[in-house]
Tab-separated table of C-alpha atoms and ligand atoms in Angstrom:
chain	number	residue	atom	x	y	z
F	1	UNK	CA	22.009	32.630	-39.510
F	2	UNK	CA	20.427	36.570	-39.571
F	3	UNK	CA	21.740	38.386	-36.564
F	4	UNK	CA	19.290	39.437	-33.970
F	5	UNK	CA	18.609	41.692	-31.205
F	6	UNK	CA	15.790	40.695	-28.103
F	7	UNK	CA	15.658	41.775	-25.065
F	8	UNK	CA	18.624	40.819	-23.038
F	9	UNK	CA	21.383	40.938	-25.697
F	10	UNK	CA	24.520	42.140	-24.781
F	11	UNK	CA	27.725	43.275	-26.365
F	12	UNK	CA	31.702	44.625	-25.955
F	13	UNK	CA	30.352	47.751	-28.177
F	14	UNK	CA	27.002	48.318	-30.178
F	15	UNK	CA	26.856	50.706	-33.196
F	16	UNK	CA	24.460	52.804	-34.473
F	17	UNK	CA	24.284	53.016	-38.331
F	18	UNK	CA	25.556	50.378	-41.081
F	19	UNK	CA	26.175	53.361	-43.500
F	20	UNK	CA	30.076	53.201	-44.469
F	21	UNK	CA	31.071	54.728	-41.314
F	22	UNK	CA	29.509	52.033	-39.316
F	23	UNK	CA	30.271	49.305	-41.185
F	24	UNK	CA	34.355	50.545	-41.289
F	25	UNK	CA	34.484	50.718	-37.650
F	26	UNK	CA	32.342	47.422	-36.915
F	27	UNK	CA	35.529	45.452	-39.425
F	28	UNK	CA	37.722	47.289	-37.828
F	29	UNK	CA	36.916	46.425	-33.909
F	30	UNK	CA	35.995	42.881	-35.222
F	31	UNK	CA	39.805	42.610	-36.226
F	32	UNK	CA	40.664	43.803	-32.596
F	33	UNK	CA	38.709	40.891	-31.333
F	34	UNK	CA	35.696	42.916	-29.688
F	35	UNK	CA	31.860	41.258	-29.783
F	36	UNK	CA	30.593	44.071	-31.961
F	37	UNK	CA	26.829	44.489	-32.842
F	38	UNK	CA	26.043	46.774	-35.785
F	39	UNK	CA	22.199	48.342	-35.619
F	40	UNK	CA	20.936	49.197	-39.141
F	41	UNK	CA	17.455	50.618	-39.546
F	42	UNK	CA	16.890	49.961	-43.080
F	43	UNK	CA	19.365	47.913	-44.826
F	44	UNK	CA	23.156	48.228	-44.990
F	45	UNK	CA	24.708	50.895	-46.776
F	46	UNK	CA	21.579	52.094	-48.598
F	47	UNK	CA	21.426	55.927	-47.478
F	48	UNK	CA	23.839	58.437	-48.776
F	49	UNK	CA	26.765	56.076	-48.730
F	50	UNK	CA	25.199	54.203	-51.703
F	51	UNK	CA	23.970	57.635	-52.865
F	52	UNK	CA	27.886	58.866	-52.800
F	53	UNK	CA	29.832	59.255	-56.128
F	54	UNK	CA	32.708	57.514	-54.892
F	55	UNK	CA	35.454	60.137	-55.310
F	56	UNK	CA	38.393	60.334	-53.010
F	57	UNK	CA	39.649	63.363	-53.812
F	58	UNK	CA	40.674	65.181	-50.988
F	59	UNK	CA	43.431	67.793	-52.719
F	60	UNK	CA	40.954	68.594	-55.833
F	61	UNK	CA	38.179	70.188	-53.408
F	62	UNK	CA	40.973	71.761	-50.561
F	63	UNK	CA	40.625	75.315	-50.132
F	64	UNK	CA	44.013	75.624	-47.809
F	65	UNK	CA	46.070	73.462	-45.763
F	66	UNK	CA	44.440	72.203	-42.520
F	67	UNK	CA	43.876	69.561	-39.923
F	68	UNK	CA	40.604	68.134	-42.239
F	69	UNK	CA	43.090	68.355	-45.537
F	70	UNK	CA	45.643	65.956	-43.435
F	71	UNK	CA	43.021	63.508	-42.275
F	72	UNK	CA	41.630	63.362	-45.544
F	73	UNK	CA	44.806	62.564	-47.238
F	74	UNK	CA	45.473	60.134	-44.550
F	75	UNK	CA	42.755	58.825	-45.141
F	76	UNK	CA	42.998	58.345	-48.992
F	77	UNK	CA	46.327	57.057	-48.459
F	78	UNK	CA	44.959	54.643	-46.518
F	79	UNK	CA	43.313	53.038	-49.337
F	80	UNK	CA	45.678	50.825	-51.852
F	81	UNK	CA	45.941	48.501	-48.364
F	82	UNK	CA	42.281	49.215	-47.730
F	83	UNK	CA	41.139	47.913	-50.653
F	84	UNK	CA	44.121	45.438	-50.400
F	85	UNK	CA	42.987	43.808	-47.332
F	86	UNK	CA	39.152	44.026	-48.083
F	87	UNK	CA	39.895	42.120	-51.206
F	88	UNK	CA	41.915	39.199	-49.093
F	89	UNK	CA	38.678	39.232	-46.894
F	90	UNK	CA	36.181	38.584	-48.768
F	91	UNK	CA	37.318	38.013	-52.735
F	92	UNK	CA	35.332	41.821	-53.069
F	93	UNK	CA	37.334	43.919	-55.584
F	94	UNK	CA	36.154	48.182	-54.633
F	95	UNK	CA	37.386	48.434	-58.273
F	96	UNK	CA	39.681	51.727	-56.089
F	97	UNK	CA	40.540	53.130	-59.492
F	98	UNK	CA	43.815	55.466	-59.685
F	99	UNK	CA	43.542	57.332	-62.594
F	100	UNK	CA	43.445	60.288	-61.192
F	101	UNK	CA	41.125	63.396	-61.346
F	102	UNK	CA	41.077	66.897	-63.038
F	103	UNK	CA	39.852	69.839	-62.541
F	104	UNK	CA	38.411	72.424	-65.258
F	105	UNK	CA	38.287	75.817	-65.605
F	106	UNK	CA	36.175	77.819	-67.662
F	107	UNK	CA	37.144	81.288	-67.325
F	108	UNK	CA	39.943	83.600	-66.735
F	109	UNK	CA	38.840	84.248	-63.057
F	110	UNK	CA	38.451	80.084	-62.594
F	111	UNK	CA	42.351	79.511	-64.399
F	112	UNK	CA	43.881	82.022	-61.529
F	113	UNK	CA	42.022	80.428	-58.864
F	114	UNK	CA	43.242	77.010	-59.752
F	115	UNK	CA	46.900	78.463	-60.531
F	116	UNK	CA	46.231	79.493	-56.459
F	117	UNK	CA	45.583	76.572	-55.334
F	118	UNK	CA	48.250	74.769	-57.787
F	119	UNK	CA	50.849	76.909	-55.845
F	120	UNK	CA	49.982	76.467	-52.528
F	121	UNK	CA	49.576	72.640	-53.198
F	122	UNK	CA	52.837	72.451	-54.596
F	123	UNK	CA	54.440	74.483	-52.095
F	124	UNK	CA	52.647	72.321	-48.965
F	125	UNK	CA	54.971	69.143	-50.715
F	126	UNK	CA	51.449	67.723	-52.191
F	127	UNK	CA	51.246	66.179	-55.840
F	128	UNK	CA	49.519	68.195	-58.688
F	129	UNK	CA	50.061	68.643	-62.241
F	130	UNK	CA	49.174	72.309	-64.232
F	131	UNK	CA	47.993	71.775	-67.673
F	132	UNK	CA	47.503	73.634	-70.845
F	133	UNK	CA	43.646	73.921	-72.174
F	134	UNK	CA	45.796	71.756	-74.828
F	135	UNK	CA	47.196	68.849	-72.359
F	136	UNK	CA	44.216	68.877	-70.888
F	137	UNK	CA	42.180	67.941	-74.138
F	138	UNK	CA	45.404	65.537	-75.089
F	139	UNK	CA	44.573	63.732	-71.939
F	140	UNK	CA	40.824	63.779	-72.337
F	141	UNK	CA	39.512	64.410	-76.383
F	142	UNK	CA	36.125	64.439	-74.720
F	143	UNK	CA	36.471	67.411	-72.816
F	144	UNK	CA	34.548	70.840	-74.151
F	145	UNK	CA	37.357	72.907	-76.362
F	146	UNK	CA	35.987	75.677	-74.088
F	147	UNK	CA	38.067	75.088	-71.563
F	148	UNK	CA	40.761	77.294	-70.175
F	149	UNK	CA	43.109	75.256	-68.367
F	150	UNK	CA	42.758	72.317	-65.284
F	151	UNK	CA	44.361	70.900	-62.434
F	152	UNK	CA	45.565	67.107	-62.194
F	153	UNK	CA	45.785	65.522	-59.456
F	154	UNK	CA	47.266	62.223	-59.858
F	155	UNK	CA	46.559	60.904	-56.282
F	156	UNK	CA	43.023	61.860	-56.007
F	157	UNK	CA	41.439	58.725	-56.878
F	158	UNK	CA	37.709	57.175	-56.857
F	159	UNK	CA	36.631	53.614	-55.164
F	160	UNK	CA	32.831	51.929	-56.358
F	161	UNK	CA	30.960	52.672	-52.971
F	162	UNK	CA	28.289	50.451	-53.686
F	163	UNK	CA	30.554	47.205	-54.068
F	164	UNK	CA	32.712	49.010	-50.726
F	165	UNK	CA	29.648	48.499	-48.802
F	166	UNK	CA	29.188	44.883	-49.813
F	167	UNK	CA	32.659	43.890	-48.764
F	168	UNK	CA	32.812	46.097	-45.736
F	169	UNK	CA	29.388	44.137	-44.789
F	170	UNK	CA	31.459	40.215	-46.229
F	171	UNK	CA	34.645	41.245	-43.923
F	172	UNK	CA	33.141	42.683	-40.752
F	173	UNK	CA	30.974	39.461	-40.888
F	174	UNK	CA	33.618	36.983	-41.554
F	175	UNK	CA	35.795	38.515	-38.845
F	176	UNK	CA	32.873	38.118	-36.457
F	177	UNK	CA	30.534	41.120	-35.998
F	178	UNK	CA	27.010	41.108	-35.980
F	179	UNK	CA	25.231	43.175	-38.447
F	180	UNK	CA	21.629	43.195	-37.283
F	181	UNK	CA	19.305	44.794	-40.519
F	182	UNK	CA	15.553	46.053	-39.860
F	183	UNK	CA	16.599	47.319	-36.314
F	184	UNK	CA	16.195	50.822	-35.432
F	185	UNK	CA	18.189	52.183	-31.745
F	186	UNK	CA	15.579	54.431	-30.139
F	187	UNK	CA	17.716	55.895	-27.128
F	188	UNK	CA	20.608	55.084	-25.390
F	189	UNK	CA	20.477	54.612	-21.687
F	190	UNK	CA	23.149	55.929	-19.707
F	191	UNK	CA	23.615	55.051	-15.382
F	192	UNK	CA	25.560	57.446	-13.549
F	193	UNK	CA	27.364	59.004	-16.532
F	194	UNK	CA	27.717	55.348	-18.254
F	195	UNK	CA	26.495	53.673	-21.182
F	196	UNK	CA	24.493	51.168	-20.242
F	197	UNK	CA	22.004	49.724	-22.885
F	198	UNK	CA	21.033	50.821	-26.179
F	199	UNK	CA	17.190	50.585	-26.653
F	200	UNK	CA	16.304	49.148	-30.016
F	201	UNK	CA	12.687	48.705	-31.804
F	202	UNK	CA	13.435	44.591	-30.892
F	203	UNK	CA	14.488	44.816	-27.573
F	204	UNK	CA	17.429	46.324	-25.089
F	205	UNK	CA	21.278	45.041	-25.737
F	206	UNK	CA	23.544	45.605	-22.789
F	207	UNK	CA	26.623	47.362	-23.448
F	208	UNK	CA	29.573	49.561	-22.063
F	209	UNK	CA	30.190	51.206	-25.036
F	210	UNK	CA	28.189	52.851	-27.686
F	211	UNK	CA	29.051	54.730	-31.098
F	212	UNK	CA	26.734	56.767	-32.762
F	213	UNK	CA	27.284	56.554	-36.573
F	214	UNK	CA	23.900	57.291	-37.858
F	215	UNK	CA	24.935	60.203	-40.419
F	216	UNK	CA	21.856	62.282	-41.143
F	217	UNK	CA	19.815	60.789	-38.216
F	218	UNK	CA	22.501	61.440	-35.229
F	219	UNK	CA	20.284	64.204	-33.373
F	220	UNK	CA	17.224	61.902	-33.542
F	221	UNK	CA	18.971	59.308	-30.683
F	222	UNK	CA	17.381	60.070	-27.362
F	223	UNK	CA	19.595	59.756	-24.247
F	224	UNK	CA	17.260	58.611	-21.692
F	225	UNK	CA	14.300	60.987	-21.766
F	226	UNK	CA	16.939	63.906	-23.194
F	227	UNK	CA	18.227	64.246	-26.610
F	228	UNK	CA	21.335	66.075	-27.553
F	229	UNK	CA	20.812	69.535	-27.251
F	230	UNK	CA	20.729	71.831	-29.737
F	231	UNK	CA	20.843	70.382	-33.520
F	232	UNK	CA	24.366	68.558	-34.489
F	233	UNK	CA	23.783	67.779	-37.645
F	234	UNK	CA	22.002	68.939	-40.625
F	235	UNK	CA	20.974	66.477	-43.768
F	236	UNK	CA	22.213	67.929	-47.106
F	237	UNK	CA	20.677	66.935	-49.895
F	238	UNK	CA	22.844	65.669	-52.877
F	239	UNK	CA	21.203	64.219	-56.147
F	240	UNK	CA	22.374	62.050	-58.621
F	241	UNK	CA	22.148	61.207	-62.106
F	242	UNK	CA	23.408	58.011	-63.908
F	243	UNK	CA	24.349	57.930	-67.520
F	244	UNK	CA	25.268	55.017	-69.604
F	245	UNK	CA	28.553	55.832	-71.557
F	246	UNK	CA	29.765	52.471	-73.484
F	247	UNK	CA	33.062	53.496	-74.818
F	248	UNK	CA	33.560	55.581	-71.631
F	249	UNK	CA	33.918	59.362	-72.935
F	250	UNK	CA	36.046	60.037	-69.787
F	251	UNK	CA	38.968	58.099	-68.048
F	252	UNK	CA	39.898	60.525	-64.803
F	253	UNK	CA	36.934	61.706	-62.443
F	254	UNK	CA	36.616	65.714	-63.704
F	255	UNK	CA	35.449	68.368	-61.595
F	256	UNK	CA	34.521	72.070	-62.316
F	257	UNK	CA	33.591	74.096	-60.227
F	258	UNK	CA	29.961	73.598	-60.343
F	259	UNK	CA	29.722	69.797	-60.940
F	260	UNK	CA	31.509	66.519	-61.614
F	261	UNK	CA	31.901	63.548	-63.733
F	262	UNK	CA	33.018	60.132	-62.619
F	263	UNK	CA	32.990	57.045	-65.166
F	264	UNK	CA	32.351	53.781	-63.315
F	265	UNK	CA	34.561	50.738	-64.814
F	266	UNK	CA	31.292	49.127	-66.284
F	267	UNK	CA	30.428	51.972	-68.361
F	268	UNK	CA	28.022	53.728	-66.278
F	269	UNK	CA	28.707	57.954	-65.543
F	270	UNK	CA	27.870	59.405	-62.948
F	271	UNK	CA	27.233	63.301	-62.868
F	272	UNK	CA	26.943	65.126	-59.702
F	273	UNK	CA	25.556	67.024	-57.867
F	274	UNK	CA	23.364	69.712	-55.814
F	275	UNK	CA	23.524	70.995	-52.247
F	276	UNK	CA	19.925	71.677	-51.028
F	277	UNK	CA	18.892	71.774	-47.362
F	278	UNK	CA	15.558	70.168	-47.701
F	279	UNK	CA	15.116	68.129	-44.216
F	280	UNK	CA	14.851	64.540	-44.722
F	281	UNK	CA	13.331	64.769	-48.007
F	282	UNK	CA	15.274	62.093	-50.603
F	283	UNK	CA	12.886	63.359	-53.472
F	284	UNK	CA	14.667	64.045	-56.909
F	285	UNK	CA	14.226	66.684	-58.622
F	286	UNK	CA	13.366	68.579	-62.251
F	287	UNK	CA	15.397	71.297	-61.125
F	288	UNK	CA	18.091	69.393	-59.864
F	289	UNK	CA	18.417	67.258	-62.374
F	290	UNK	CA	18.713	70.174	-64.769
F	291	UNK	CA	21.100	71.520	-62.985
F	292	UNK	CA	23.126	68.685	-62.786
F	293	UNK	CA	22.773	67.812	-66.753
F	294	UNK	CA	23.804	72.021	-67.552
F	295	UNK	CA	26.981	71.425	-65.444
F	296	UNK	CA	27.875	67.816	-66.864
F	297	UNK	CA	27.653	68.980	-70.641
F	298	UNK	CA	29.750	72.341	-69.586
F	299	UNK	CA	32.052	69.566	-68.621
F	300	UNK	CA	31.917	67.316	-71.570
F	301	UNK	CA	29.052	68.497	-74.221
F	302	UNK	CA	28.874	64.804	-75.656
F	303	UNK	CA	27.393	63.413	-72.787
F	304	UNK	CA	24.209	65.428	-74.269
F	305	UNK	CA	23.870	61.944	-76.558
F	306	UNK	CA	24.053	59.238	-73.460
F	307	UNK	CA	21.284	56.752	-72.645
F	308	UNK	CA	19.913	58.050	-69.056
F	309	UNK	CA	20.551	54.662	-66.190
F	310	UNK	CA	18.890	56.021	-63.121
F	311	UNK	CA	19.133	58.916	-60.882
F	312	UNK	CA	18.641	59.402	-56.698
F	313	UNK	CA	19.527	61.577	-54.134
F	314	UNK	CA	20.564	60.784	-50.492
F	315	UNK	CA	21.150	62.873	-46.876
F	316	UNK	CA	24.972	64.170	-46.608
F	317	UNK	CA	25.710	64.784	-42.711
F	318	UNK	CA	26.713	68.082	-41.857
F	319	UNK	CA	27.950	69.165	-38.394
F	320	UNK	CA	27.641	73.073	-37.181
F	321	UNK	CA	31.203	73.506	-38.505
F	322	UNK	CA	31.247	71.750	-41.321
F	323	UNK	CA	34.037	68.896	-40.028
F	324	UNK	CA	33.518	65.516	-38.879
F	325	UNK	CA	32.893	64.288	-35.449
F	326	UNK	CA	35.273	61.634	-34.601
F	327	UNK	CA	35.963	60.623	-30.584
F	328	UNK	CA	35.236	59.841	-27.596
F	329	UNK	CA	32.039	61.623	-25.699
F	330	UNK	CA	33.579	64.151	-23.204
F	331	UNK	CA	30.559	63.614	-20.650
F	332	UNK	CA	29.734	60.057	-20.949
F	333	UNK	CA	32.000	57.272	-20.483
F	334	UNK	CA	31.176	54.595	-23.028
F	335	UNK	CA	29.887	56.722	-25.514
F	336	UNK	CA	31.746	57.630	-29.100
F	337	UNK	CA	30.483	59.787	-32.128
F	338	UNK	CA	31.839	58.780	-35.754
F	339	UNK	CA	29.421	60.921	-37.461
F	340	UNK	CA	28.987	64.652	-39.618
F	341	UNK	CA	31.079	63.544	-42.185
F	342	UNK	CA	29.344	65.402	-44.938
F	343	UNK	CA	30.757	65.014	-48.412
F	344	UNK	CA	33.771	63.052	-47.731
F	345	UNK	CA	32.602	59.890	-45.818
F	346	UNK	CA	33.334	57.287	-48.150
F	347	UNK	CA	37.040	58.762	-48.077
F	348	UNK	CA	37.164	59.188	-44.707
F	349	UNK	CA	35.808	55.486	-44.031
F	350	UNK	CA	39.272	53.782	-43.265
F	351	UNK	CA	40.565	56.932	-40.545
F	352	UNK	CA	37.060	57.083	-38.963
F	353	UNK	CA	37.849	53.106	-38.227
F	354	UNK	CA	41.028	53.410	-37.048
F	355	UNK	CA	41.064	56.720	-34.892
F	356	UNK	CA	38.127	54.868	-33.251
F	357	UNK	CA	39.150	51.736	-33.012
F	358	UNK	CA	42.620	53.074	-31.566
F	359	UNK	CA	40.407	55.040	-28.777
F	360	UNK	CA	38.419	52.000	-27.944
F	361	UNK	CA	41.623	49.697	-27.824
F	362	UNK	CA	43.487	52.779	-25.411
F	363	UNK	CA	46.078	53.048	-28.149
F	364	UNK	CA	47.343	56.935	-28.555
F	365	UNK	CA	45.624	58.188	-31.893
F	366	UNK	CA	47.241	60.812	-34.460
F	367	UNK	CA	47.397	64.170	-32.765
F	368	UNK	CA	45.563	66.581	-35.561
F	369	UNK	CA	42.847	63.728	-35.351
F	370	UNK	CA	41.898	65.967	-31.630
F	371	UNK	CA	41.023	68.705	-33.506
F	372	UNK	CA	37.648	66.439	-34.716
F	373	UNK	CA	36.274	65.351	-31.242
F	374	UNK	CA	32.618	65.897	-29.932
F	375	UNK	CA	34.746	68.194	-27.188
F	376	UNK	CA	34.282	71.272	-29.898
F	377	UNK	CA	30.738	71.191	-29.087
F	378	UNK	CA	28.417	71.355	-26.023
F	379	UNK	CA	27.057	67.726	-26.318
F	380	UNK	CA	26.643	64.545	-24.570
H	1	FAD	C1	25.076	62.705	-53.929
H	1	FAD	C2	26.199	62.438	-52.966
H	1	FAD	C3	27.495	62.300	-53.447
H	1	FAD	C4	28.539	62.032	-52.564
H	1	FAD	N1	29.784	61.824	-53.077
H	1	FAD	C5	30.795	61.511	-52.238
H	1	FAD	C6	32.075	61.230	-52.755
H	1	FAD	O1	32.282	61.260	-53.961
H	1	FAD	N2	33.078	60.925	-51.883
H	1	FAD	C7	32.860	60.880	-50.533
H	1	FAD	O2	33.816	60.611	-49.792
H	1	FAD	N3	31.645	61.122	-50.019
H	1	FAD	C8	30.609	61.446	-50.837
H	1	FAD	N4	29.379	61.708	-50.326
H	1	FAD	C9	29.211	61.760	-48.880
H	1	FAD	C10	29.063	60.371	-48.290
H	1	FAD	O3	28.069	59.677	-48.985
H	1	FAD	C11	28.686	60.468	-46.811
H	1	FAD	O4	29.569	61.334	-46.124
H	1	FAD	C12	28.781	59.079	-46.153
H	1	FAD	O5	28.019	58.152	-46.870
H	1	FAD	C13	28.300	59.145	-44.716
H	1	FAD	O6	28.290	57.822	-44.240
H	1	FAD	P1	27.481	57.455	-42.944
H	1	FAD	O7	27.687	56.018	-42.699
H	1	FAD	O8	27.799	58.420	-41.865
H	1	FAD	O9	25.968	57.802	-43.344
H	1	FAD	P2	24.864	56.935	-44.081
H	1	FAD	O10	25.384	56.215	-45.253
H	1	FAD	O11	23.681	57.821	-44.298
H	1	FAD	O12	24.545	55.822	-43.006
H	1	FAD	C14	23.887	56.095	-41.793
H	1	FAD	C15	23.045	54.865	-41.511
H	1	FAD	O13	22.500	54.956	-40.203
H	1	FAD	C16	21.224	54.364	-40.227
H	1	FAD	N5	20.490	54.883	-39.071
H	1	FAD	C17	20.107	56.151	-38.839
H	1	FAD	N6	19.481	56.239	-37.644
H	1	FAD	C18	19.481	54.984	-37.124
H	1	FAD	C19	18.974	54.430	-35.913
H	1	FAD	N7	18.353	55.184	-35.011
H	1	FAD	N8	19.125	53.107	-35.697
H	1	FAD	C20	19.762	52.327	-36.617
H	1	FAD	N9	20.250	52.800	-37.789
H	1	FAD	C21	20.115	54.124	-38.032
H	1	FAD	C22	20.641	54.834	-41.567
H	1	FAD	O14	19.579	53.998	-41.991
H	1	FAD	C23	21.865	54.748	-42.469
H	1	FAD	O15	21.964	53.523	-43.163
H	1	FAD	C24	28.293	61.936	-51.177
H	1	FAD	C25	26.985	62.050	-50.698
H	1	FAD	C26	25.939	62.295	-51.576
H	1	FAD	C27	24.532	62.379	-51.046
């Protein structure tokens, strides 16, 4: 039977969103035993976290070691049982593929900045490999000769979002939550500095609790008659373009520093992407798609040759800062943000579950998780 909402429903905890994040914490409360009601405007999954490349690659894009590098590689270490479990769930296989990924450099300038980060990799007790222009090309024949030398990383892996979604939808059903489609939250109501309700476009659902995982969308919940101050989040625009390569002309997800490849287990490659602040529009592009095509045959000239599948864009969440927004609402009871999580939320998906799931159930959470609470800003 479809899950609905009229006027009168109630819940333990309602969510706002069935995008990855949403759909990751609804499984993951279901397994705690809470009544959970997901809210999904459109239908599940279908903004940027079916727009997403899939990539879990936290080491390849880190810049230094931080609080965001940890949770990200707890994160992606959370996977292998991730996958594991989700598979025992529902029969759903997120094809989490652990080839590994490289990373490319072109010039002289690129091959020190990679030896950089090699070092300070190696020296923070993380896993990377430095190859030869040579092992590189050994590894992947494919490759353009042009190159200078790359990065491995052996642990940075890539999962098929697309088929996450479905089984992240399967398991948080099976387990008991209700995923309610076609049902947009308007504002939430809040009593005395309590969640009360959550006013949908079907009706109100009572609840005490009430996370707001809407990605792109989070500053267009109203609170009340009040919204949430000044802007949170910003949509980032990311297109997409989707090759047909049948043999594969890659094995490992490759990154340079303008673009990326990432073959797909039934032949299809995907080659990514821009970063254009554009408001809500999903439109794509002959200007991004050239620029997307210039940086995928830099990477691997053959792909010039490949049948074109299909291209799209979607609406990466960015916070003021740039990090996600993980926690529990400092000035509402009730209320929790699991939102802003840019270009990393189908890797952050199973630590965005569990650090709110543990706040919900009153367990103690990681301590560098802190450093990603809705406290860092002046909000609701
Ligand atoms: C081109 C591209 C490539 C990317 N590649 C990667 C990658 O390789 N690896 C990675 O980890 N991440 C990647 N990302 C980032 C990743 O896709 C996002 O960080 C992630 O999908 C965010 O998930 P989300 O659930 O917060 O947002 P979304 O998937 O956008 O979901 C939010 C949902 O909330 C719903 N919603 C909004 N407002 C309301 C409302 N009022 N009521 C009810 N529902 C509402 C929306 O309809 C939507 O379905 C990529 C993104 C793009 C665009």
């Amino acid at each position: 039977m479809k899950d609905v909402v009229t006027n009168g429903s109630k819940a333990d905890v309602v969510i706002i969103g069935g995008g990855v994040i949403g759909l990751s914490i609804a499984r993951e409360l279901a397994r705690r035993k809470l009544d959970v009601l997901l809210l999904e405007r459109g239908r599940f999954g279908a903004e940027a976290s079916a727009a997403a490349a899939g990539m879990l690659a936290p080491q390849a894009e880190a810049d230094r070691d931080d609080d965001f590098l940890r949770l990200a590689c707890a994160s992606r270490d959370l996977y292998p049982e991730f996958a594991q479990t989700l598979y025992e769930e529902t029969g759903i296989d997120i094809e989490l593929d652990r080839t590994g990924t490289l990373y490319l450099a072109f010039t002289e300038e690129e091959a020190r900045e990679l030896e950089k980060r090699y070092r300070w990799q190696k020296s923070a007790g993380l896993e990377v490999e430095i190859l030869s222009a040579a092992e590189a090309l050994s590894l992947e024949p494919k490759l353009s000769p042009e190159i200078q030398a790359a990065l491995r990383f052996p642990r940075d892996w890539q999962v098929e979002n697309r088929r996450l979604i479905g089984a992240l939808v399967c398991a948080a059903q099976k387990l008991g939550a209700r995923l309610c489609a076609d049902v947009e939250a308007t504002s939430i109501k809040i009593e005395g500095k309590r969640v009360e309700a959550v006013e949908t476009s079907t009706g109100r659902v009572h609840a005490a609790m009430a996370i707001i995982a809407c990605g792109a969308w989070t500053d267009l919940i109203r609170f009340g008659e009040g919204d949430l101050g000044e802007p949170l989040i910003r949509p980032v625009r990311g297109q997409m373009l989707c090759l047909e390569a049948r043999p594969p002309i890659v094995r490992h997800v490759v990154y340079s520093l303008r673009g990326y490849l990432v073959p797909r287990r039934d032949g299809r490659l995907l080659a990514g992407s821009t970063i254009e602040r554009v408001g809500f529009d999903k439109s794509v592009t002959v200007h991004g798609l050239r620029e997307i095509i210039d940086h995928a045959l830099e990477i691997a000239p053959e792909a010039a040759a490949l049948p074109v599948r299909d291209s799209w864009a979607g609406l990466r969440p960015q916070t003021r800062d740039g990090w996600p927004l993980i926690g529990a609402s400092e000035a509402i009871e009730g209320l929790f943000y699991a939102t802003g999580h840019y270009r990393n939320g189908i890797l952050l998906a199973p630590i965005t579950g569990k650090i709110i799931g543990s706040l919900i159930c009153g367990e103690e959470p990681q301590s560098f998780t802190e450093r990603f609470t809705p406290a860092r800003f002046k909000i609701k």
